[in-house]
PDB file of C-alpha atoms in Angstrom:
ATOM      1  CA  MET A   1    -217.838-174.716 215.952  1.00  0.00           C
ATOM      2  CA  ASP A   2    -219.000-171.645 216.323  1.00  0.00           C
ATOM      3  CA  ARG A   3    -215.494-170.740 217.392  1.00  0.00           C
ATOM      4  CA  SER A   4    -214.060-172.112 214.011  1.00  0.00           C
ATOM      5  CA  THR A   5    -216.282-170.051 212.173  1.00  0.00           C
ATOM      6  CA  THR A   6    -215.735-166.949 214.515  1.00  0.00           C
ATOM      7  CA  ALA A   7    -211.830-166.945 214.415  1.00  0.00           C
ATOM      8  CA  THR A   8    -212.045-167.993 209.956  1.00  0.00           C
ATOM      9  CA  ALA A   9    -214.211-165.174 208.755  1.00  0.00           C
ATOM     10  CA  THR A  10    -211.644-163.058 211.439  1.00  0.00           C
ATOM     11  CA  ALA A  11    -208.733-164.317 209.329  1.00  0.00           C
ATOM     12  CA  VAL A  12    -210.681-163.619 205.872  1.00  0.00           C
ATOM     13  CA  ALA A  13    -211.167-160.479 207.671  1.00  0.00           C
ATOM     14  CA  THR A  14    -207.899-159.714 208.575  1.00  0.00           C
ATOM     15  CA  THR A  15    -206.847-161.575 204.956  1.00  0.00           C
ATOM     16  CA  THR A  16    -208.623-158.403 203.098  1.00  0.00           C
ATOM     17  CA  ALA A  17    -207.909-154.733 204.574  1.00  0.00           C
ATOM     18  CA  PRO A  18    -204.796-154.597 203.883  1.00  0.00           C
ATOM     19  CA  THR A  19    -205.390-156.082 199.926  1.00  0.00           C
ATOM     20  CA  ALA A  20    -208.926-153.319 200.443  1.00  0.00           C
ATOM     21  CA  SER A  21    -206.502-151.014 201.207  1.00  0.00           C
ATOM     22  CA  SER A  22    -204.273-151.430 198.408  1.00  0.00           C
ATOM     23  CA  ALA A  23    -207.174-150.940 195.635  1.00  0.00           C
ATOM     24  CA  ASP A  24    -208.227-147.848 197.762  1.00  0.00           C
ATOM     25  CA  ALA A  25    -205.046-146.054 197.490  1.00  0.00           C
ATOM     26  CA  ALA A  26    -204.193-147.141 193.614  1.00  0.00           C
ATOM     27  CA  LEU A  27    -207.447-145.563 192.629  1.00  0.00           C
ATOM     28  CA  LYS A  28    -207.065-141.975 194.531  1.00  0.00           C
ATOM     29  CA  ASP A  29    -205.192-139.180 192.938  1.00  0.00           C
ATOM     30  CA  PRO A  30    -201.844-138.728 193.889  1.00  0.00           C
ATOM     31  CA  GLN A  31    -202.179-134.660 193.508  1.00  0.00           C
ATOM     32  CA  THR A  32    -206.011-134.599 194.719  1.00  0.00           C
ATOM     33  CA  GLY A  33    -206.182-137.471 197.367  1.00  0.00           C
ATOM     34  CA  SER A  34    -209.573-137.992 196.552  1.00  0.00           C
ATOM     35  CA  LEU A  35    -211.004-141.058 195.312  1.00  0.00           C
ATOM     36  CA  LEU A  36    -211.087-142.276 191.495  1.00  0.00           C
ATOM     37  CA  LEU A  37    -213.872-143.969 189.987  1.00  0.00           C
ATOM     38  CA  ASP A  38    -212.671-147.777 188.048  1.00  0.00           C
ATOM     39  CA  GLY A  39    -213.719-147.713 184.787  1.00  0.00           C
ATOM     40  CA  VAL A  40    -214.226-143.514 183.948  1.00  0.00           C
ATOM     41  CA  PRO A  41    -211.771-141.763 182.033  1.00  0.00           C
ATOM     42  CA  ARG A  42    -210.036-138.433 182.534  1.00  0.00           C
ATOM     43  CA  GLN A  43    -210.587-138.413 186.540  1.00  0.00           C
ATOM     44  CA  ARG A  44    -207.006-137.257 186.454  1.00  0.00           C
ATOM     45  CA  GLY A  45    -207.586-133.594 185.894  1.00  0.00           C
ATOM     46  CA  ALA A  46    -206.838-131.888 182.513  1.00  0.00           C
ATOM     47  CA  THR A  47    -203.861-132.375 180.615  1.00  0.00           C
ATOM     48  CA  ALA A  48    -201.844-129.574 181.185  1.00  0.00           C
ATOM     49  CA  VAL A  49    -201.493-127.436 177.252  1.00  0.00           C
ATOM     50  CA  LEU A  50    -198.836-126.084 176.719  1.00  0.00           C
ATOM     51  CA  PRO A  51    -197.978-123.130 175.074  1.00  0.00           C
ATOM     52  CA  ALA A  52    -196.997-123.746 171.097  1.00  0.00           C
ATOM     53  CA  PRO A  53    -192.801-122.520 171.458  1.00  0.00           C
ATOM     54  CA  ARG A  54    -192.964-119.213 169.677  1.00  0.00           C
ATOM     55  CA  PRO A  55    -190.983-119.390 166.228  1.00  0.00           C
ATOM     56  CA  ALA A  56    -187.547-117.245 166.936  1.00  0.00           C
ATOM     57  CA  THR A  57    -187.124-114.137 165.030  1.00  0.00           C
ATOM     58  CA  PRO A  58    -184.321-114.074 162.158  1.00  0.00           C
ATOM     59  CA  ALA A  59    -181.424-111.525 163.244  1.00  0.00           C
ATOM     60  CA  LEU A  60    -182.082-109.329 161.228  1.00  0.00           C
ATOM     61  CA  ALA A  61    -178.793-109.042 158.335  1.00  0.00           C
ATOM     62  CA  PRO A  62    -176.900-106.690 158.481  1.00  0.00           C
ATOM     63  CA  PRO A  63    -177.112-104.077 155.725  1.00  0.00           C
ATOM     64  CA  ALA A  64    -175.252-104.277 152.311  1.00  0.00           C
ATOM     65  CA  PRO A  65    -172.910-102.091 151.974  1.00  0.00           C
ATOM     66  CA  SER A  66    -173.896 -99.651 148.716  1.00  0.00           C
ATOM     67  CA  ALA A  67    -171.907 -99.693 145.297  1.00  0.00           C
ATOM     68  CA  PRO A  68    -169.044 -97.638 144.912  1.00  0.00           C
ATOM     69  CA  PRO A  69    -170.613 -93.756 142.157  1.00  0.00           C
ATOM     70  CA  VAL A  70    -167.764 -95.657 139.736  1.00  0.00           C
ATOM     71  CA  SER A  71    -168.472 -99.045 139.965  1.00  0.00           C
ATOM     72  CA  ARG A  72    -172.297 -97.737 140.018  1.00  0.00           C
ATOM     73  CA  ALA A  73    -172.003 -95.882 136.155  1.00  0.00           C
ATOM     74  CA  LEU A  74    -169.850 -99.296 134.781  1.00  0.00           C
ATOM     75  CA  ALA A  75    -172.790-100.843 136.074  1.00  0.00           C
ATOM     76  CA  ARG A  76    -175.221 -97.940 133.523  1.00  0.00           C
ATOM     77  CA  LEU A  77    -172.743 -97.776 131.093  1.00  0.00           C
ATOM     78  CA  ARG A  78    -173.143-102.111 129.946  1.00  0.00           C
ATOM     79  CA  SER A  79    -176.241-101.970 130.748  1.00  0.00           C
ATOM     80  CA  LEU A  80    -177.193 -99.097 127.964  1.00  0.00           C
ATOM     81  CA  ARG A  81    -174.337-101.207 125.502  1.00  0.00           C
ATOM     82  CA  PRO A  82    -173.413 -98.867 123.392  1.00  0.00           C
ATOM     83  CA  TRP A  83    -171.507-101.325 120.844  1.00  0.00           C
ATOM     84  CA  ARG A  84    -176.014-101.848 119.607  1.00  0.00           C
ATOM     85  CA  LEU A  85    -175.321 -98.571 118.385  1.00  0.00           C
ATOM     86  CA  LEU A  86    -173.093-100.087 115.847  1.00  0.00           C
ATOM     87  CA  PRO A  87    -174.865-102.975 112.887  1.00  0.00           C
ATOM     88  CA  THR A  88    -174.100-106.880 112.662  1.00  0.00           C
ATOM     89  CA  PRO A  89    -174.272-109.580 110.098  1.00  0.00           C
ATOM     90  CA  THR A  90    -176.669-110.862 112.501  1.00  0.00           C
ATOM     91  CA  GLY A  91    -178.061-107.864 114.248  1.00  0.00           C
ATOM     92  CA  THR A  92    -178.746-106.745 111.441  1.00  0.00           C
ATOM     93  CA  PRO A  93    -177.881-108.174 108.507  1.00  0.00           C
ATOM     94  CA  PHE A  94    -179.317-105.768 105.299  1.00  0.00           C
ATOM     95  CA  THR A  95    -177.553-101.678 107.559  1.00  0.00           C
ATOM     96  CA  PHE A  96    -174.298-104.092 107.987  1.00  0.00           C
ATOM     97  CA  GLY A  97    -174.659-105.962 104.116  1.00  0.00           C
ATOM     98  CA  TYR A  98    -175.114-102.030 102.749  1.00  0.00           C
ATOM     99  CA  ALA A  99    -172.535-100.735 104.863  1.00  0.00           C
ATOM    100  CA  ALA A 100    -170.012-102.146 103.349  1.00  0.00           C
ATOM    101  CA  VAL A 101    -171.100-101.598  99.982  1.00  0.00           C
ATOM    102  CA  LEU A 102    -170.964 -98.447 100.701  1.00  0.00           C
ATOM    103  CA  THR A 103    -167.515 -98.911 101.844  1.00  0.00           C
ATOM    104  CA  VAL A 104    -166.618-100.839  98.574  1.00  0.00           C
ATOM    105  CA  THR A 105    -167.753 -97.525  96.082  1.00  0.00           C
ATOM    106  CA  ALA A 106    -165.689 -94.852  98.903  1.00  0.00           C
ATOM    107  CA  MET A 107    -162.848 -96.056  97.680  1.00  0.00           C
ATOM    108  CA  VAL A 108    -163.307 -96.622  94.433  1.00  0.00           C
ATOM    109  CA  THR A 109    -164.101 -93.277  94.505  1.00  0.00           C
ATOM    110  CA  ASP A 110    -160.779 -92.485  96.587  1.00  0.00           C
ATOM    111  CA  TYR A 111    -158.562 -94.480  94.644  1.00  0.00           C
ATOM    112  CA  ALA A 112    -160.098 -95.812  91.101  1.00  0.00           C
ATOM    113  CA  ASP A 113    -158.919 -93.167  88.309  1.00  0.00           C
ATOM    114  CA  PRO A 114    -161.641 -90.075  88.067  1.00  0.00           C
ATOM    115  CA  SER A 115    -162.297 -90.737  84.939  1.00  0.00           C
ATOM    116  CA  LEU A 116    -164.012 -93.714  85.411  1.00  0.00           C
ATOM    117  CA  VAL A 117    -165.138 -92.441  89.066  1.00  0.00           C
ATOM    118  CA  HIS A 118    -166.794 -89.984  86.601  1.00  0.00           C
ATOM    119  CA  ALA A 119    -167.910 -92.753  84.327  1.00  0.00           C
ATOM    120  CA  LEU A 120    -168.542 -94.467  87.092  1.00  0.00           C
ATOM    121  CA  GLN A 121    -171.543 -92.111  89.280  1.00  0.00           C
ATOM    122  CA  GLN A 122    -173.285 -89.886  85.945  1.00  0.00           C
ATOM    123  CA  GLY A 123    -174.223 -93.958  84.728  1.00  0.00           C
ATOM    124  CA  SER A 124    -175.931 -93.964  88.408  1.00  0.00           C
ATOM    125  CA  SER A 125    -177.104 -90.312  87.974  1.00  0.00           C
ATOM    126  CA  THR A 126    -180.994 -89.659  88.610  1.00  0.00           C
ATOM    127  CA  ASP A 127    -180.260 -87.194  86.293  1.00  0.00           C
ATOM    128  CA  VAL A 128    -183.416 -85.866  83.997  1.00  0.00           C
ATOM    129  CA  ALA A 129    -182.481 -87.913  81.252  1.00  0.00           C
ATOM    130  CA  HIS A 130    -181.124 -91.474  82.939  1.00  0.00           C
ATOM    131  CA  LEU A 131    -184.782 -91.527  84.670  1.00  0.00           C
ATOM    132  CA  ILE A 132    -186.531 -90.483  80.917  1.00  0.00           C
ATOM    133  CA  ARG A 133    -184.347 -93.537  79.710  1.00  0.00           C
ATOM    134  CA  GLU A 134    -183.549 -96.509  82.467  1.00  0.00           C
ATOM    135  CA  PRO A 135    -185.584 -94.925  86.290  1.00  0.00           C
ATOM    136  CA  VAL A 136    -185.515 -98.423  88.011  1.00  0.00           C
ATOM    137  CA  LEU A 137    -181.415 -98.886  87.533  1.00  0.00           C
ATOM    138  CA  VAL A 138    -180.780 -95.775  88.185  1.00  0.00           C
ATOM    139  CA  LEU A 139    -182.968 -94.958  91.121  1.00  0.00           C
ATOM    140  CA  LEU A 140    -180.970 -97.955  92.589  1.00  0.00           C
ATOM    141  CA  ALA A 141    -178.291 -97.092  91.517  1.00  0.00           C
ATOM    142  CA  SER A 142    -177.674 -94.459  92.395  1.00  0.00           C
ATOM    143  CA  ALA A 143    -177.927 -95.378  96.385  1.00  0.00           C
ATOM    144  CA  LEU A 144    -174.613 -96.562  95.463  1.00  0.00           C
ATOM    145  CA  TRP A 145    -172.532 -93.923  96.121  1.00  0.00           C
ATOM    146  CA  MET A 146    -172.119 -91.282  98.893  1.00  0.00           C
ATOM    147  CA  ALA A 147    -170.894 -88.259  98.266  1.00  0.00           C
ATOM    148  CA  GLY A 148    -168.861 -86.960 100.991  1.00  0.00           C
ATOM    149  CA  GLY A 149    -166.898 -90.041 101.554  1.00  0.00           C
ATOM    150  CA  ILE A 150    -167.066 -92.160 104.306  1.00  0.00           C
ATOM    151  CA  THR A 151    -166.715 -89.187 106.889  1.00  0.00           C
ATOM    152  CA  SER A 152    -169.403 -86.958 105.577  1.00  0.00           C
ATOM    153  CA  PRO A 153    -172.398 -86.713 108.277  1.00  0.00           C
ATOM    154  CA  TYR A 154    -174.590 -88.301 106.331  1.00  0.00           C
ATOM    155  CA  ALA A 155    -172.274 -91.238 106.056  1.00  0.00           C
ATOM    156  CA  ILE A 156    -171.878 -91.354 109.747  1.00  0.00           C
ATOM    157  CA  GLY A 157    -176.277 -90.866 110.456  1.00  0.00           C
ATOM    158  CA  PHE A 158    -176.776 -93.581 107.349  1.00  0.00           C
ATOM    159  CA  VAL A 159    -174.740 -96.166 109.937  1.00  0.00           C
ATOM    160  CA  LEU A 160    -175.855 -95.055 113.582  1.00  0.00           C
ATOM    161  CA  VAL A 161    -179.642 -93.717 112.349  1.00  0.00           C
ATOM    162  CA  LEU A 162    -180.549 -96.761 109.208  1.00  0.00           C
ATOM    163  CA  THR A 163    -178.873 -99.496 112.141  1.00  0.00           C
ATOM    164  CA  ALA A 164    -181.487 -98.125 115.310  1.00  0.00           C
ATOM    165  CA  LEU A 165    -184.260 -98.114 112.807  1.00  0.00           C
ATOM    166  CA  GLU A 166    -183.642-101.756 111.347  1.00  0.00           C
ATOM    167  CA  ARG A 167    -183.509-102.273 114.868  1.00  0.00           C
ATOM    168  CA  ARG A 168    -187.147-101.325 115.791  1.00  0.00           C
ATOM    169  CA  ILE A 169    -188.708-102.746 112.780  1.00  0.00           C
ATOM    170  CA  GLY A 170    -186.560-105.325 110.630  1.00  0.00           C
ATOM    171  CA  GLY A 171    -184.341-105.543 107.559  1.00  0.00           C
ATOM    172  CA  LEU A 172    -186.584-105.259 104.630  1.00  0.00           C
ATOM    173  CA  ARG A 173    -189.218-102.928 106.642  1.00  0.00           C
ATOM    174  CA  ALA A 174    -186.588-100.116 107.444  1.00  0.00           C
ATOM    175  CA  ALA A 175    -184.780-101.171 104.146  1.00  0.00           C
ATOM    176  CA  GLY A 176    -188.318 -99.821 102.472  1.00  0.00           C
ATOM    177  CA  VAL A 177    -188.263 -96.746 104.624  1.00  0.00           C
ATOM    178  CA  PHE A 178    -185.461 -95.889 102.615  1.00  0.00           C
ATOM    179  CA  LEU A 179    -186.603 -96.323  99.763  1.00  0.00           C
ATOM    180  CA  LEU A 180    -189.114 -95.055 100.252  1.00  0.00           C
ATOM    181  CA  GLY A 181    -187.870 -91.872 100.643  1.00  0.00           C
ATOM    182  CA  HIS A 182    -185.218 -92.088  98.136  1.00  0.00           C
ATOM    183  CA  VAL A 183    -187.746 -92.998  94.693  1.00  0.00           C
ATOM    184  CA  VAL A 184    -190.463 -89.607  96.143  1.00  0.00           C
ATOM    185  CA  ALA A 185    -188.076 -87.514  97.243  1.00  0.00           C
ATOM    186  CA  THR A 186    -185.326 -87.926  93.398  1.00  0.00           C
ATOM    187  CA  LEU A 187    -188.645 -88.061  91.754  1.00  0.00           C
ATOM    188  CA  ALA A 188    -190.240 -84.854  93.592  1.00  0.00           C
ATOM    189  CA  THR A 189    -187.025 -83.365  92.505  1.00  0.00           C
ATOM    190  CA  GLU A 190    -185.925 -84.124  89.256  1.00  0.00           C
ATOM    191  CA  VAL A 191    -190.023 -83.898  87.908  1.00  0.00           C
ATOM    192  CA  PRO A 192    -189.426 -80.089  88.324  1.00  0.00           C
ATOM    193  CA  VAL A 193    -186.524 -79.590  86.992  1.00  0.00           C
ATOM    194  CA  GLY A 194    -187.929 -81.659  83.412  1.00  0.00           C
ATOM    195  CA  LEU A 195    -190.755 -79.442  83.491  1.00  0.00           C
ATOM    196  CA  SER A 196    -188.799 -76.565  83.974  1.00  0.00           C
ATOM    197  CA  VAL A 197    -187.067 -77.048  80.917  1.00  0.00           C
ATOM    198  CA  LEU A 198    -190.362 -77.972  78.635  1.00  0.00           C
ATOM    199  CA  ALA A 199    -190.455 -74.131  79.338  1.00  0.00           C
ATOM    200  CA  GLY A 200    -187.375 -72.786  78.865  1.00  0.00           C
ATOM    201  CA  ASP A 201    -187.198 -71.512  82.209  1.00  0.00           C
ATOM    202  CA  LEU A 202    -184.127 -74.270  82.487  1.00  0.00           C
ATOM    203  CA  PRO A 203    -181.459 -74.485  79.975  1.00  0.00           C
ATOM    204  CA  ASP A 204    -181.095 -78.385  78.633  1.00  0.00           C
ATOM    205  CA  SER A 205    -178.521 -78.632  79.984  1.00  0.00           C
ATOM    206  CA  SER A 206    -179.798 -79.075  83.595  1.00  0.00           C
ATOM    207  CA  LEU A 207    -181.810 -83.525  81.978  1.00  0.00           C
ATOM    208  CA  HIS A 208    -177.843 -84.554  83.091  1.00  0.00           C
ATOM    209  CA  ARG A 209    -177.507 -83.012  86.055  1.00  0.00           C
ATOM    210  CA  LEU A 210    -175.365 -85.562  88.270  1.00  0.00           C
ATOM    211  CA  ASP A 211    -177.389 -85.955  91.218  1.00  0.00           C
ATOM    212  CA  TYR A 212    -176.705 -89.435  93.188  1.00  0.00           C
ATOM    213  CA  GLY A 213    -176.028 -90.392  97.183  1.00  0.00           C
ATOM    214  CA  ILE A 214    -178.391 -91.960  99.802  1.00  0.00           C
ATOM    215  CA  SER A 215    -179.178 -88.347 101.784  1.00  0.00           C
ATOM    216  CA  PHE A 216    -182.435 -88.373 101.408  1.00  0.00           C
ATOM    217  CA  GLY A 217    -182.769 -91.776 102.078  1.00  0.00           C
ATOM    218  CA  VAL A 218    -181.081 -91.065 105.433  1.00  0.00           C
ATOM    219  CA  ALA A 219    -183.260 -88.142 105.929  1.00  0.00           C
ATOM    220  CA  THR A 220    -186.270 -90.367 106.158  1.00  0.00           C
ATOM    221  CA  SER A 221    -184.906 -92.281 107.950  1.00  0.00           C
ATOM    222  CA  VAL A 222    -184.046 -90.270 110.592  1.00  0.00           C
ATOM    223  CA  GLY A 223    -188.336 -88.615 110.242  1.00  0.00           C
ATOM    224  CA  ALA A 224    -188.735 -92.567 110.117  1.00  0.00           C
ATOM    225  CA  LEU A 225    -186.725 -93.555 113.588  1.00  0.00           C
ATOM    226  CA  ALA A 226    -188.004 -90.918 115.537  1.00  0.00           C
ATOM    227  CA  GLY A 227    -191.093 -91.608 115.548  1.00  0.00           C
ATOM    228  CA  LEU A 228    -190.134 -94.354 117.691  1.00  0.00           C
ATOM    229  CA  LEU A 229    -187.611 -93.126 120.806  1.00  0.00           C
ATOM    230  CA  ARG A 230    -189.031 -91.397 123.719  1.00  0.00           C
ATOM    231  CA  PRO A 231    -190.082 -87.496 123.454  1.00  0.00           C
ATOM    232  CA  TRP A 232    -186.412 -86.663 125.121  1.00  0.00           C
ATOM    233  CA  LEU A 233    -184.884 -88.404 122.512  1.00  0.00           C
ATOM    234  CA  ARG A 234    -187.505 -87.341 119.748  1.00  0.00           C
ATOM    235  CA  TRP A 235    -188.127 -83.983 120.266  1.00  0.00           C
ATOM    236  CA  PRO A 236    -184.654 -82.991 119.550  1.00  0.00           C
ATOM    237  CA  LEU A 237    -183.130 -85.072 116.742  1.00  0.00           C
ATOM    238  CA  LEU A 238    -186.009 -83.289 114.341  1.00  0.00           C
ATOM    239  CA  VAL A 239    -184.935 -79.610 116.022  1.00  0.00           C
ATOM    240  CA  VAL A 240    -181.511 -80.702 115.303  1.00  0.00           C
ATOM    241  CA  PHE A 241    -181.909 -82.242 112.115  1.00  0.00           C
ATOM    242  CA  GLY A 242    -184.554 -79.955 110.353  1.00  0.00           C
ATOM    243  CA  SER A 243    -181.405 -76.948 111.289  1.00  0.00           C
ATOM    244  CA  MET A 244    -179.250 -78.491 109.691  1.00  0.00           C
ATOM    245  CA  VAL A 245    -181.413 -79.155 106.505  1.00  0.00           C
ATOM    246  CA  VAL A 246    -183.033 -75.789 106.625  1.00  0.00           C
ATOM    247  CA  GLY A 247    -180.107 -74.299 106.860  1.00  0.00           C
ATOM    248  CA  ASP A 248    -178.028 -75.306 104.244  1.00  0.00           C
ATOM    249  CA  LEU A 249    -181.483 -75.002 102.483  1.00  0.00           C
ATOM    250  CA  LEU A 250    -181.915 -71.069 103.181  1.00  0.00           C
ATOM    251  CA  GLU A 251    -176.981 -71.078 101.624  1.00  0.00           C
ATOM    252  CA  PHE A 252    -179.136 -71.979  98.387  1.00  0.00           C
ATOM    253  CA  ALA A 253    -176.539 -73.933  97.838  1.00  0.00           C
ATOM    254  CA  ASP A 254    -178.688 -76.035  95.573  1.00  0.00           C
ATOM    255  CA  PRO A 255    -181.447 -75.438  95.954  1.00  0.00           C
ATOM    256  CA  MET A 256    -183.200 -78.825  95.176  1.00  0.00           C
ATOM    257  CA  THR A 257    -181.184 -81.052  97.250  1.00  0.00           C
ATOM    258  CA  ASP A 258    -181.769 -78.955 100.005  1.00  0.00           C
ATOM    259  CA  TRP A 259    -185.109 -79.583  98.962  1.00  0.00           C
ATOM    260  CA  GLY A 260    -185.305 -82.512  98.844  1.00  0.00           C
ATOM    261  CA  HIS A 261    -183.294 -83.353 102.295  1.00  0.00           C
ATOM    262  CA  VAL A 262    -185.975 -81.503 103.894  1.00  0.00           C
ATOM    263  CA  MET A 263    -189.122 -83.772 101.461  1.00  0.00           C
ATOM    264  CA  SER A 264    -187.076 -86.376 102.694  1.00  0.00           C
ATOM    265  CA  LEU A 265    -187.551 -85.697 106.813  1.00  0.00           C
ATOM    266  CA  ALA A 266    -191.209 -84.472 105.825  1.00  0.00           C
ATOM    267  CA  ILE A 267    -192.244 -88.041 104.651  1.00  0.00           C
ATOM    268  CA  GLY A 268    -190.278 -90.263 107.449  1.00  0.00           C
ATOM    269  CA  VAL A 269    -191.619 -88.285 109.902  1.00  0.00           C
ATOM    270  CA  SER A 270    -195.928 -89.408 107.817  1.00  0.00           C
ATOM    271  CA  THR A 271    -194.594 -92.924 108.317  1.00  0.00           C
ATOM    272  CA  TRP A 272    -194.831 -92.545 111.943  1.00  0.00           C
ATOM    273  CA  PRO A 273    -198.503 -93.876 112.199  1.00  0.00           C
ATOM    274  CA  LEU A 274    -196.559 -97.263 109.704  1.00  0.00           C
ATOM    275  CA  VAL A 275    -193.322 -97.105 111.674  1.00  0.00           C
ATOM    276  CA  ARG A 276    -195.306 -97.768 114.866  1.00  0.00           C
ATOM    277  CA  GLY A 277    -196.882-100.288 114.295  1.00  0.00           C
ATOM    278  CA  TRP A 278    -194.724-102.449 112.726  1.00  0.00           C
ATOM    279  CA  ARG A 279    -192.769-101.729 116.018  1.00  0.00           C
ATOM    280  CA  ARG A 280    -196.253-103.600 117.774  1.00  0.00           C
ATOM    281  CA  ALA A 281    -196.065-106.340 115.554  1.00  0.00           C
ATOM    282  CA  ARG A 282    -192.817-107.031 116.318  1.00  0.00           C
ATOM    283  CA  THR A 283    -192.321-106.112 119.593  1.00  0.00           C
ATOM    284  CA  ALA A 284    -195.612-109.377 120.149  1.00  0.00           C
ATOM    285  CA  ALA A 285    -194.298-111.785 117.608  1.00  0.00           C
ATOM    286  CA  ALA A 286    -191.256-111.876 119.626  1.00  0.00           C
ATOM    287  CA  SER A 287    -192.476-112.125 123.332  1.00  0.00           C
ATOM    288  CA  SER A 288    -193.948-115.242 121.573  1.00  0.00           C
ATOM    289  CA  PRO A 289    -193.350-117.765 123.352  1.00  0.00           C
ATOM    290  CA  GLY A 290    -192.021-119.663 119.761  1.00  0.00           C
ATOM    291  CA  ALA A 291    -190.325-116.641 118.484  1.00  0.00           C
ATOM    292  CA  PRO A 292    -186.753-117.204 116.921  1.00  0.00           C
ATOM    293  CA  ALA A 293    -183.909-116.094 119.094  1.00  0.00           C
ATOM    294  CA  ALA A 294    -182.944-113.899 116.602  1.00  0.00           C
ATOM    295  CA  VAL A 295    -186.171-111.726 116.867  1.00  0.00           C
ATOM    296  CA  ARG A 296    -186.257-111.933 121.237  1.00  0.00           C
ATOM    297  CA  THR A 297    -182.523-110.710 121.178  1.00  0.00           C
ATOM    298  CA  ALA A 298    -183.402-107.499 118.842  1.00  0.00           C
ATOM    299  CA  GLN A 299    -186.160-107.011 121.549  1.00  0.00           C
ATOM    300  CA  THR A 300    -184.512-107.411 123.947  1.00  0.00           C
ATOM    301  CA  PRO A 301    -185.339-104.355 126.334  1.00  0.00           C
ATOM    302  CA  GLY A 302    -182.660-101.600 127.578  1.00  0.00           C
ATOM    303  CA  THR A 303    -182.393-100.014 124.642  1.00  0.00           C
ATOM    304  CA  VAL A 304    -182.644 -96.428 123.627  1.00  0.00           C
ATOM    305  CA  ALA A 305    -181.884 -95.590 120.874  1.00  0.00           C
ATOM    306  CA  ALA A 306    -180.196 -98.427 119.510  1.00  0.00           C
TER     307      ALA A 306
END
């Protein structure tokens, strides 16, 4: 009885010993060899935190080759857009249409019968006699003729100056500036003639003096446009044009007309606050989201004198 019990205990011990050793071996840390407690987490050492990979430094692109001087000059020329110096039917309808009418009357002057041309110009003259009888008609009709033809300085100035002015303030306002100078300077030069005839200082023939052309309106437009240009363009323009009209006045060849040019230039300069306000309003309207495409096109930056 004792022997069997002892044998049984020995067998059980022999059988269980390897099992316990296997369990202990499974609970040992393979790195340190220490015994681990079952059910307790994170006993196998802190997990090593791998360093975050560094972002690869992008390779610097080689600098772009600089454009040759000729290409840069062509790019600047294209940015200036010199064709905007000339009127277009959509961009500057007032100047374009007015220039077309003046071209027709210039062709009539060159190719029609001289007696017919004289009769037409005499009927359009803003002399004192016509101003007394039909002032509105002759003030408008006299602005349909160009003294000197299409190659005269005032004809070329009309195209360039009115185009630039209309692009900045709009067609109706540019027409108003032109008409203001044409009417005020005409009356300022003709009224003294009528008064001088009444006083006996001039003969009666002065009441029928031939007077027509666009020069007063162009001179006023030059003065108004100067106020919208940058200083490096404004003052040279005023100096050159002012020297021209003052030089004509000093020659005393046609003092009444020459005084009219000086007064027209002064009228244009006096409109600077008005035309600058018009331009600000037009620029603000062009920058609004609902602005018409034509206005946005007319206000495209990059034009200096156009």
